PDB file of C-alpha atoms in Angstrom:
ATOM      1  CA  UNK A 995      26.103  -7.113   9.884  1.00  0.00           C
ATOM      2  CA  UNK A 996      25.635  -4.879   6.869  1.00  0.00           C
ATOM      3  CA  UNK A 997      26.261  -5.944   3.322  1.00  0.00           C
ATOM      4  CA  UNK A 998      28.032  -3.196   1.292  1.00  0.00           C
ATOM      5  CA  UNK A 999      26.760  -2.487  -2.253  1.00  0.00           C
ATOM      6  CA  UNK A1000      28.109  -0.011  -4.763  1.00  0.00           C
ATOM      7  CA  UNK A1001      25.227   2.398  -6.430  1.00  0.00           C
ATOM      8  CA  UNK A1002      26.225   0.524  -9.855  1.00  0.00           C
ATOM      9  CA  UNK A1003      25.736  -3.280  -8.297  1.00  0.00           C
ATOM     10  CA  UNK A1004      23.171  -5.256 -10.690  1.00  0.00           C
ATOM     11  CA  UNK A1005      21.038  -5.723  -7.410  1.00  0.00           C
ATOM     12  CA  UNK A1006      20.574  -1.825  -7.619  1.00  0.00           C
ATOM     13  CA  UNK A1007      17.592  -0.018  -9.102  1.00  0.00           C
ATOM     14  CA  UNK A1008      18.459   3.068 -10.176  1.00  0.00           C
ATOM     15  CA  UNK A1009      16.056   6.018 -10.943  1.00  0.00           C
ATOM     16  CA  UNK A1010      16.211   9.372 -11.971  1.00  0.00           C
ATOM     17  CA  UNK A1011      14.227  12.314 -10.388  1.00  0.00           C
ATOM     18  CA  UNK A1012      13.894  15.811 -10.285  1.00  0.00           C
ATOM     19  CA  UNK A1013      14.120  18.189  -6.638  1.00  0.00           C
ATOM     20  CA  UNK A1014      10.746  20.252  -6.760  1.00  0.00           C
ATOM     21  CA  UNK A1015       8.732  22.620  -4.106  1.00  0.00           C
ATOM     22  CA  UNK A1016       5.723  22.301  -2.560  1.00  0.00           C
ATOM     23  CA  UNK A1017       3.634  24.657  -3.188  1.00  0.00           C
ATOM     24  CA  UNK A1018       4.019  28.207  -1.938  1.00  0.00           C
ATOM     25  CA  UNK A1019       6.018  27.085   0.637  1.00  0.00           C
ATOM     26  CA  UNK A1020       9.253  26.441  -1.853  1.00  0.00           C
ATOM     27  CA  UNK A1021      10.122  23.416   0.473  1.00  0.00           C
ATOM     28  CA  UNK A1022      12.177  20.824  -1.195  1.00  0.00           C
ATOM     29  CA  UNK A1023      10.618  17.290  -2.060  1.00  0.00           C
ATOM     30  CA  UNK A1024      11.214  14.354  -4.238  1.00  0.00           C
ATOM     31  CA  UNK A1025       8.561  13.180  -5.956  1.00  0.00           C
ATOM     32  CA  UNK A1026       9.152   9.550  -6.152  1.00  0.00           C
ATOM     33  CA  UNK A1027       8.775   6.533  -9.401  1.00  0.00           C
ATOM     34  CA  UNK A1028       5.057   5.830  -9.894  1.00  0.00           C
ATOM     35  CA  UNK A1029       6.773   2.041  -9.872  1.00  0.00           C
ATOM     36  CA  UNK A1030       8.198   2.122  -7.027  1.00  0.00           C
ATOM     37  CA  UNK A1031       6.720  -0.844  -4.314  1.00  0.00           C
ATOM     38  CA  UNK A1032       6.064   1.928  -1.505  1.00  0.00           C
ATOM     39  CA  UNK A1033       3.516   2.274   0.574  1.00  0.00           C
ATOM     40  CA  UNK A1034       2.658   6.006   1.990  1.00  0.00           C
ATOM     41  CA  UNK A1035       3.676   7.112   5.491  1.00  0.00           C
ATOM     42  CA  UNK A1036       5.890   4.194   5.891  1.00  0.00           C
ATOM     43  CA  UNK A1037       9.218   5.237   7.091  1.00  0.00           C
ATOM     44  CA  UNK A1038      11.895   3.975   5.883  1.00  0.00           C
ATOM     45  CA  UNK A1039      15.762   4.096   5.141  1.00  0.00           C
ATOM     46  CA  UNK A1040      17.064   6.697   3.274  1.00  0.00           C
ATOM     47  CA  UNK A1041      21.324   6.970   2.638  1.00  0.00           C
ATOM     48  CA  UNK A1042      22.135  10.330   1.250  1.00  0.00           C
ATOM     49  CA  UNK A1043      25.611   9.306  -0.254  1.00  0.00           C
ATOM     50  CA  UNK A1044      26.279   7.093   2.520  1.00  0.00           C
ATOM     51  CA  UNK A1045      25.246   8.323   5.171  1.00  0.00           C
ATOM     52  CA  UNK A1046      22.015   7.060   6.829  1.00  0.00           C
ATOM     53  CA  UNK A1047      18.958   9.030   7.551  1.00  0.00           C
ATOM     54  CA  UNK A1048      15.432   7.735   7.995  1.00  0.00           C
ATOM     55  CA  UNK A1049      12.245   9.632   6.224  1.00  0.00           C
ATOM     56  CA  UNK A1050       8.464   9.172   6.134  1.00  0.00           C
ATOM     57  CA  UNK A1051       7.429   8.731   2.549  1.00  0.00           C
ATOM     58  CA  UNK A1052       4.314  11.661   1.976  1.00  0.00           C
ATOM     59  CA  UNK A1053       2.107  12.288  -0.143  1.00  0.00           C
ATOM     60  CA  UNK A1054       2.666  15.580  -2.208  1.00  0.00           C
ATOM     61  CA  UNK A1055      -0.420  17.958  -3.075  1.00  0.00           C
ATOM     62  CA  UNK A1056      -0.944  15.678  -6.680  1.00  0.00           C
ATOM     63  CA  UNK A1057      -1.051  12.771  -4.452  1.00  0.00           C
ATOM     64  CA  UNK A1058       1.904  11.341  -5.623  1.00  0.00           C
ATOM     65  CA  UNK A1059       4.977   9.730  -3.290  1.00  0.00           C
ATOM     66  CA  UNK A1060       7.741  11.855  -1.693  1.00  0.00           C
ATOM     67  CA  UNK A1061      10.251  12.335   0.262  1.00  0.00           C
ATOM     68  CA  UNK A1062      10.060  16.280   1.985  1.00  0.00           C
ATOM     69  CA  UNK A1063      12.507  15.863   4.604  1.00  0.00           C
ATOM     70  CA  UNK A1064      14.839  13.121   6.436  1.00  0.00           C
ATOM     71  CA  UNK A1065      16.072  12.756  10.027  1.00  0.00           C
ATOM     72  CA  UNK A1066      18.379  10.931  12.443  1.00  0.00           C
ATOM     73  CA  UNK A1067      16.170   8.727  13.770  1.00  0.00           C
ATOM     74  CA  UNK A1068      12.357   6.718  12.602  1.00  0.00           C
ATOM     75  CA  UNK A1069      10.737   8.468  15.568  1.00  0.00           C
ATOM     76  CA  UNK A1070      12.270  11.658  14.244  1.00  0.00           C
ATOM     77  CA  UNK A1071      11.322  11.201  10.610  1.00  0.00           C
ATOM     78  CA  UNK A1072       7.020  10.267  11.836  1.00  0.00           C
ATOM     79  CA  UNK A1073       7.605  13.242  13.967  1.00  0.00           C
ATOM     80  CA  UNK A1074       9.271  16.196  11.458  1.00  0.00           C
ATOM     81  CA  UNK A1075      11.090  17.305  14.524  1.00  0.00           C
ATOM     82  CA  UNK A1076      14.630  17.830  14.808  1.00  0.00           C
ATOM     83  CA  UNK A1077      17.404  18.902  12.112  1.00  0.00           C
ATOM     84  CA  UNK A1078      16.157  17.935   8.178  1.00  0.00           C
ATOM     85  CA  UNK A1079      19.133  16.219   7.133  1.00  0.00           C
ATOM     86  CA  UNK A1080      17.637  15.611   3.477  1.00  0.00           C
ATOM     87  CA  UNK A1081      17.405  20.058   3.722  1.00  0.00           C
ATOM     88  CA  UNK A1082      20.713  20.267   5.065  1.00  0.00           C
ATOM     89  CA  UNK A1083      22.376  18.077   2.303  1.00  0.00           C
ATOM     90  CA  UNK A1084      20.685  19.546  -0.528  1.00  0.00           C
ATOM     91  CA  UNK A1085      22.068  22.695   0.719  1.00  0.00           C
ATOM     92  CA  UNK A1086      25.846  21.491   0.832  1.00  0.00           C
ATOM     93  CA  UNK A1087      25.147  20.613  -2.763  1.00  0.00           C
ATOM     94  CA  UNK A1088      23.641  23.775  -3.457  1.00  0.00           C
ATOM     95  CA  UNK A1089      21.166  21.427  -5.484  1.00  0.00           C
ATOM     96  CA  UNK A1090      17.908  23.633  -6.161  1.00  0.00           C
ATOM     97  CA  UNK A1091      14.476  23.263  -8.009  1.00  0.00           C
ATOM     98  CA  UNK A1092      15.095  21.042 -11.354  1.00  0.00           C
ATOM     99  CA  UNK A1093      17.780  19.425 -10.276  1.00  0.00           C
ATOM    100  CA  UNK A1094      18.301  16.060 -11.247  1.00  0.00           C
ATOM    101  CA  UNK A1095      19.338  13.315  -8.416  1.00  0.00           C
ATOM    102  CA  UNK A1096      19.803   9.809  -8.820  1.00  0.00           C
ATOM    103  CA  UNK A1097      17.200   7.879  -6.316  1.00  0.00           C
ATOM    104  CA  UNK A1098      18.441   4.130  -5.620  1.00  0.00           C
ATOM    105  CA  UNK A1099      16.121   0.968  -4.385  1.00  0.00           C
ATOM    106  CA  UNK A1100      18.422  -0.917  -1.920  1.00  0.00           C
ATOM    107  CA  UNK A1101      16.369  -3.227  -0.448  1.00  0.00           C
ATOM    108  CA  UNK A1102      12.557  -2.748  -1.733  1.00  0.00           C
ATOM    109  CA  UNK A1103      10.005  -0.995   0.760  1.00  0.00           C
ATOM    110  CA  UNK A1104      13.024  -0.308   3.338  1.00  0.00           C
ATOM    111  CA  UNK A1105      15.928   1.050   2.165  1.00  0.00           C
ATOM    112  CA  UNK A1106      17.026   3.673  -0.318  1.00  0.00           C
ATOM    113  CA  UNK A1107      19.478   5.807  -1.585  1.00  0.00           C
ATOM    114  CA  UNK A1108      20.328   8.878  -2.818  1.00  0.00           C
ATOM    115  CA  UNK A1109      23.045  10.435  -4.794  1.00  0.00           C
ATOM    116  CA  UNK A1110      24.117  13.231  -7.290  1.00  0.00           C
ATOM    117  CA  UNK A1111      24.259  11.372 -11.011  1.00  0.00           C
ATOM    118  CA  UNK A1112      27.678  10.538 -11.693  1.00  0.00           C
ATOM    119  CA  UNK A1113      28.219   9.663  -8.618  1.00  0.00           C
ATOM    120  CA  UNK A1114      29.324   6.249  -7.455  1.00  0.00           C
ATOM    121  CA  UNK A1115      28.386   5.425  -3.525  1.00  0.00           C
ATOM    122  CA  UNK A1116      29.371   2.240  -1.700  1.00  0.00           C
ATOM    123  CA  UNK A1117      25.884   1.796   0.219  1.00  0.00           C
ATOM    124  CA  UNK A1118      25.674  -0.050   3.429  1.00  0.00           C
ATOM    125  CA  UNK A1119      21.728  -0.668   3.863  1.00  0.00           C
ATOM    126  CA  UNK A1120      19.983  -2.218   6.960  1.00  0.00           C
ATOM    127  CA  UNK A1121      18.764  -5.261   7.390  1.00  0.00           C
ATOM    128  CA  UNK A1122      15.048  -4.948   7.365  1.00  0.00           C
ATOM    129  CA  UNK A1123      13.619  -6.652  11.076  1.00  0.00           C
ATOM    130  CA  UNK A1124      11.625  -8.781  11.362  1.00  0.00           C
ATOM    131  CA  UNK A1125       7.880  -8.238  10.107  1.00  0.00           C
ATOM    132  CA  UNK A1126       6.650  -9.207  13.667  1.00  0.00           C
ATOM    133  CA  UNK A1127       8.729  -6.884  15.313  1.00  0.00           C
ATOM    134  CA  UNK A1128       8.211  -4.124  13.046  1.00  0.00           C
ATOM    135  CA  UNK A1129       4.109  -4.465  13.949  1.00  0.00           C
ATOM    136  CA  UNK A1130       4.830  -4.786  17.287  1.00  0.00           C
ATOM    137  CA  UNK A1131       7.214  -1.158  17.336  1.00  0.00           C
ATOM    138  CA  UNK A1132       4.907   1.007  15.234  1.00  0.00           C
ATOM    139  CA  UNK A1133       1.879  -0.254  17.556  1.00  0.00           C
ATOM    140  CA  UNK A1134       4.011   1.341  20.631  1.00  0.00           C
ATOM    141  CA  UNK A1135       4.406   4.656  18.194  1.00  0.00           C
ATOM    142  CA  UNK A1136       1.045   5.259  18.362  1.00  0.00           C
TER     143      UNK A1136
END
């Protein structure tokens, strides 16, 4: 079972940050808090106004932590295939280069959000599984 948690809850760390490109290639990222607890190429949860996408956190050409893209599934976001969702949302928004967004620490290292500022989203996060488990399923990814 979920817990639900409003974007202005006092167990919510806010953050804002800015949508850039990378490089000459104008795709979209978010470069992420420098004090944020993150770890690179973890994947993790990522709700983009309430609804839940998954995303491998990257490191952009500074070496600093993003987010370039965000899919349906973990195996998805490790593997880039499949529809960007993070893309595809930016573009109902018509949110571009500059553009401020509103990044949101749901559960640390596992779950995020992400929202337009302003904007007030009831979040349902996962629960995060057990470490064990977690070992056990990104041994089989690989």
């Amino acid at each position: 079972m979920h817990d639900r948690v409003p974007s202005d809850h006092e167990t919510v760390v806010s953050h804002r940050v800015h949508l850039s490109t990378v490089g000459r290639t104008r795709r979209k990222q978010l470069v992420l808090p420098d004090s944020l607890d993150c770890t690179l190429d973890d994947v993790v949860s990522l709700s983009l106004e309430g609804d839940q996408v998954w995303t491998q956190l990257t490191a952009s050409l500074d070496g600093e932590a993003t987010i370039q893209g965000a899919f349906g599934t973990r195996q998805l976001a490790r593997t880039g295939d499949g529809d960007d969702e993070l893309r595809a949302w930016l573009a109902d928004h018509d949110l571009q280069d500059g553009d401020a967004l509103v990044f949101d620490v749901l559960r640390t290292g596992y779950a995020y959000g992400l929202r337009r500022p302003g904007e007030r989203i009831v979040y349902s996060p996962p629960e995060q599984p057990d470490s064990s488990l977690a070992d056990i399923a990104r041994d089989l990814d690989t």
